Short mmCIF file of C-alpha atoms in Angstrom, two decimals:
data_model
loop_
_atom_site.label_atom_id
_atom_site.label_comp_id
_atom_site.label_asym_id
_atom_site.label_seq_id
_atom_site.Cartn_x
_atom_site.Cartn_y
_atom_site.Cartn_z
CA ARG A 1 -76.40 -2.86 23.33
CA LYS A 2 -74.84 -0.43 25.77
CA GLU A 3 -71.30 0.74 25.12
CA VAL A 4 -70.27 -0.04 28.69
CA GLU A 5 -71.93 -2.38 31.17
CA GLN A 6 -71.27 -2.83 34.85
CA ASP A 7 -72.84 -4.88 37.59
CA PRO A 8 -74.47 -2.18 39.74
CA GLY A 9 -74.06 -4.21 42.92
CA PRO A 10 -74.31 -3.31 45.69
CA PHE A 11 -71.24 -4.99 47.01
CA ASN A 12 -71.09 -5.11 50.81
CA VAL A 13 -67.75 -6.37 52.10
CA PRO A 14 -66.03 -6.41 55.50
CA GLU A 15 -62.96 -4.32 56.17
CA GLY A 16 -59.83 -6.04 54.96
CA ALA A 17 -61.59 -8.01 52.25
CA THR A 18 -60.57 -8.13 48.62
CA VAL A 19 -63.22 -7.14 46.11
CA ALA A 20 -63.23 -7.12 42.32
CA PHE A 21 -65.42 -5.31 39.83
CA ASN A 22 -65.76 -6.08 36.16
CA CYS A 23 -66.91 -3.94 33.30
CA THR A 24 -67.54 -4.99 29.70
CA TYR A 25 -67.40 -2.81 26.62
CA SER A 26 -68.93 -3.35 23.21
CA ASN A 27 -66.50 -1.65 20.81
CA SER A 28 -63.50 -3.90 20.34
CA ALA A 29 -61.47 -1.03 18.86
CA SER A 30 -61.65 1.05 22.06
CA GLN A 31 -58.27 2.26 23.20
CA SER A 32 -58.67 4.25 26.40
CA PHE A 33 -60.06 2.95 29.66
CA PHE A 34 -60.43 4.42 33.11
CA TRP A 35 -61.86 3.82 36.55
CA TYR A 36 -63.47 6.75 38.36
CA ARG A 37 -64.69 6.88 41.93
CA GLN A 38 -67.82 8.82 42.87
CA ASP A 39 -68.85 9.51 46.43
CA CYS A 40 -72.51 10.12 47.23
CA ARG A 41 -73.74 13.36 45.66
CA LYS A 42 -70.22 14.33 44.62
CA GLU A 43 -68.43 14.54 41.29
CA PRO A 44 -66.54 11.59 39.78
CA LYS A 45 -62.83 11.57 40.47
CA LEU A 46 -60.24 9.79 38.40
CA LEU A 47 -59.01 6.72 40.25
CA MET A 48 -56.75 5.26 37.61
CA SER A 49 -56.22 4.79 33.91
CA VAL A 50 -56.15 1.21 32.66
CA TYR A 51 -53.21 0.19 30.54
CA SER A 52 -52.91 -2.84 28.29
CA SER A 53 -50.29 -4.41 30.53
CA GLY A 54 -52.34 -3.82 33.65
CA ASN A 55 -51.37 -1.38 36.34
CA GLU A 56 -51.30 -1.11 40.08
CA ASP A 57 -51.60 1.81 42.46
CA GLY A 58 -51.21 0.78 46.05
CA ARG A 59 -54.15 -1.44 46.98
CA PHE A 60 -55.79 -0.95 43.59
CA THR A 61 -55.07 -3.04 40.50
CA ALA A 62 -56.65 -2.48 37.10
CA GLN A 63 -56.52 -4.97 34.27
CA LEU A 64 -57.66 -5.02 30.67
CA ASN A 65 -58.66 -8.14 28.76
CA ARG A 66 -59.02 -7.17 25.12
CA ALA A 67 -59.96 -10.64 23.93
CA SER A 68 -62.99 -10.71 26.20
CA GLN A 69 -63.53 -6.95 26.14
CA TYR A 70 -63.60 -6.40 29.84
CA ILE A 71 -61.84 -4.26 32.39
CA SER A 72 -61.44 -5.15 36.02
CA LEU A 73 -60.65 -3.29 39.22
CA LEU A 74 -59.32 -5.16 42.23
CA ILE A 75 -59.26 -3.56 45.66
CA ARG A 76 -57.21 -5.32 48.31
CA ASP A 77 -57.43 -4.81 52.07
CA SER A 78 -60.64 -2.76 51.79
CA LYS A 79 -60.95 0.31 53.99
CA LEU A 80 -64.10 2.01 55.20
CA SER A 81 -63.05 4.99 53.09
CA ASP A 82 -63.26 2.87 49.93
CA SER A 83 -67.07 2.96 50.18
CA ALA A 84 -68.21 4.70 47.00
CA THR A 85 -69.51 4.06 43.51
CA TYR A 86 -66.91 2.94 40.99
CA LEU A 87 -67.47 4.00 37.40
CA CYS A 88 -65.93 2.30 34.41
CA VAL A 89 -65.15 4.63 31.49
CA VAL A 90 -64.33 3.74 27.89
CA LYS A 91 -63.41 5.90 24.95
CA PRO A 92 -64.19 4.17 21.65
CA PRO A 93 -62.42 5.32 18.48
CA ASN A 94 -64.03 7.63 15.94
CA THR A 95 -66.49 9.12 18.40
CA GLY A 96 -64.99 12.58 18.56
CA ASN A 97 -64.21 13.06 22.18
CA GLN A 98 -67.11 11.14 23.57
CA PHE A 99 -66.50 9.04 26.66
CA TYR A 100 -68.88 6.34 27.76
CA PHE A 101 -69.52 5.73 31.44
CA GLY A 102 -70.96 2.62 32.99
CA THR A 103 -73.80 2.94 35.47
CA GLY A 104 -71.36 2.39 38.33
CA THR A 105 -70.87 -0.31 40.93
CA SER A 106 -71.73 0.53 44.52
CA LEU A 107 -69.32 -0.63 47.22
CA THR A 108 -69.92 -0.46 50.96
CA VAL A 109 -67.13 -1.56 53.27
CA ILE A 110 -68.52 -2.69 56.63
CA PRO A 111 -66.62 -2.38 59.93
CA ASP B 1 -54.64 25.36 42.36
CA ALA B 2 -58.35 25.83 41.86
CA GLY B 3 -60.17 22.91 40.34
CA VAL B 4 -63.08 23.02 37.94
CA THR B 5 -65.77 25.37 39.21
CA GLN B 6 -69.44 25.34 38.32
CA SER B 7 -72.35 27.62 39.08
CA PRO B 8 -74.94 27.57 40.37
CA THR B 9 -74.72 24.64 42.76
CA HIS B 10 -78.44 23.98 42.78
CA LEU B 11 -81.27 25.21 40.62
CA ILE B 12 -85.01 24.68 40.55
CA LYS B 13 -86.93 25.46 37.37
CA THR B 14 -90.37 24.73 36.02
CA ARG B 15 -91.24 22.92 32.83
CA GLY B 16 -90.88 25.03 29.71
CA GLN B 17 -88.31 27.40 31.19
CA HIS B 18 -84.72 27.64 30.06
CA VAL B 19 -81.55 27.39 32.10
CA THR B 20 -77.91 28.42 31.74
CA LEU B 21 -75.19 26.58 33.60
CA ARG B 22 -71.63 27.82 33.85
CA CYS B 23 -68.24 26.18 34.11
CA SER B 24 -64.67 27.38 34.54
CA PRO B 25 -61.98 24.82 33.75
CA ILE B 26 -58.74 24.28 35.59
CA SER B 27 -56.24 26.99 34.76
CA GLY B 28 -54.34 25.98 31.63
CA HIS B 29 -56.99 23.53 30.47
CA LYS B 30 -58.47 24.41 27.12
CA SER B 31 -61.04 21.65 26.71
CA VAL B 32 -64.39 21.49 28.48
CA SER B 33 -66.94 18.68 28.35
CA TRP B 34 -70.48 18.59 29.68
CA TYR B 35 -72.22 15.52 31.08
CA GLN B 36 -75.68 14.78 32.40
CA GLN B 37 -75.99 12.33 35.28
CA VAL B 38 -79.45 11.12 36.14
CA LEU B 39 -79.86 9.54 39.57
CA GLY B 40 -78.65 5.95 39.57
CA GLN B 41 -76.91 6.21 36.21
CA GLY B 42 -73.43 7.06 35.02
CA PRO B 43 -72.67 10.42 33.43
CA GLN B 44 -73.81 10.77 29.83
CA PHE B 45 -71.78 12.88 27.40
CA ILE B 46 -73.48 16.00 26.05
CA PHE B 47 -70.78 18.19 24.45
CA GLN B 48 -67.09 18.82 24.27
CA TYR B 49 -65.55 22.19 23.37
CA TYR B 50 -61.95 23.04 22.62
CA GLU B 51 -60.64 26.42 21.60
CA LYS B 52 -64.23 27.68 21.38
CA GLU B 53 -65.23 25.05 18.85
CA GLU B 54 -67.54 22.09 19.35
CA ARG B 55 -65.50 18.90 19.08
CA GLY B 56 -68.07 16.34 20.09
CA ARG B 57 -71.79 16.00 20.64
CA GLY B 58 -73.70 13.25 22.37
CA ASN B 59 -77.18 12.02 21.69
CA PHE B 60 -79.13 14.95 23.11
CA PRO B 61 -81.91 17.01 21.49
CA ASP B 62 -81.35 20.45 20.01
CA ARG B 63 -82.81 21.98 23.16
CA PHE B 64 -79.30 21.52 24.54
CA SER B 65 -76.62 23.93 23.37
CA ALA B 66 -73.30 25.16 24.65
CA ARG B 67 -70.51 27.54 23.92
CA GLN B 68 -66.97 28.24 25.07
CA PHE B 69 -65.51 31.67 25.67
CA PRO B 70 -62.03 33.05 24.95
CA ASN B 71 -61.04 32.44 28.57
CA TYR B 72 -62.07 28.76 28.08
CA SER B 73 -65.03 28.96 30.42
CA SER B 74 -68.22 27.47 29.09
CA GLU B 75 -71.99 27.70 29.29
CA LEU B 76 -74.55 24.96 28.82
CA ASN B 77 -78.02 26.10 27.84
CA VAL B 78 -81.15 24.00 27.98
CA ASN B 79 -84.41 25.31 26.51
CA ALA B 80 -87.99 24.17 27.02
CA LEU B 81 -87.13 22.19 30.14
CA LEU B 82 -88.76 18.82 30.68
CA LEU B 83 -89.14 16.89 33.92
CA GLY B 84 -86.65 14.39 32.54
CA ASP B 85 -83.96 17.07 32.41
CA SER B 86 -83.70 16.89 36.19
CA ALA B 87 -80.17 15.67 36.81
CA LEU B 88 -76.69 16.54 37.98
CA TYR B 89 -74.90 18.44 35.22
CA LEU B 90 -71.17 17.92 35.33
CA CYS B 91 -68.45 19.86 33.64
CA ALA B 92 -65.05 18.28 33.04
CA SER B 93 -61.85 19.84 31.82
CA ASN B 94 -58.69 18.47 30.35
CA VAL B 95 -55.62 20.04 28.89
CA ARG B 96 -56.45 19.50 25.24
CA VAL B 97 -58.30 17.26 22.88
CA GLY B 98 -56.51 13.94 22.80
CA THR B 99 -55.65 13.84 26.48
CA TYR B 100 -58.26 11.67 28.03
CA GLU B 101 -57.86 12.19 31.75
CA GLN B 102 -60.70 14.47 32.71
CA TYR B 103 -61.26 16.37 35.92
CA PHE B 104 -64.80 17.06 36.99
CA GLY B 105 -66.35 20.01 38.74
CA PRO B 106 -68.80 19.59 41.61
CA GLY B 107 -71.77 19.81 39.28
CA THR B 108 -75.02 21.73 39.15
CA ARG B 109 -78.04 19.88 40.46
CA LEU B 110 -81.04 20.88 38.35
CA THR B 111 -84.56 20.06 39.44
CA VAL B 112 -87.40 20.63 37.01
CA THR B 113 -90.89 20.73 38.52
#
């Protein structure tokens, strides 16, 4: 079983729409979670960390559900500039400093 | 402030050759990690170095090796290249082991023919 699994999409949504991505992780003892954004042929960039209580940054909201072992990212009022691949990242315990990335979910926002 | 830098940007090698990729972390960052990203997949962890010591190793063969220098820059070496080594190689830095927010460089795109 993969450490981190994501629906690869693609998600095609109109401008202004709300879209949500989910990511599941296999190690229930994992403590650190992140969402990264990756534009085509560019490096991943940290979008936000995911805290146990959930956190919000402008139009972006990240939530963690430990019981079900999934992380979500909600994007409200989608902009054309939100088009990218969104990567879910998990750091399980006792793995040194190894981070596990999902395969990414592709989002295209359509005018 | 300069971000993470990597060189070269692109590289084409043939099977059986070796390659050295270089990375300079953000100023003040002492930890460097290397990732391999095959097209259509997420980055896969190869190594992490901190204070010149290996602190983590992913599931990669011994053909992959790395080191970190006193100025915290790092090299990733891959010997006996295979076609399957074709990928984007990403370097990430963070301040120290235990801080998990990583910042990636632009990557080196390696093509093995």
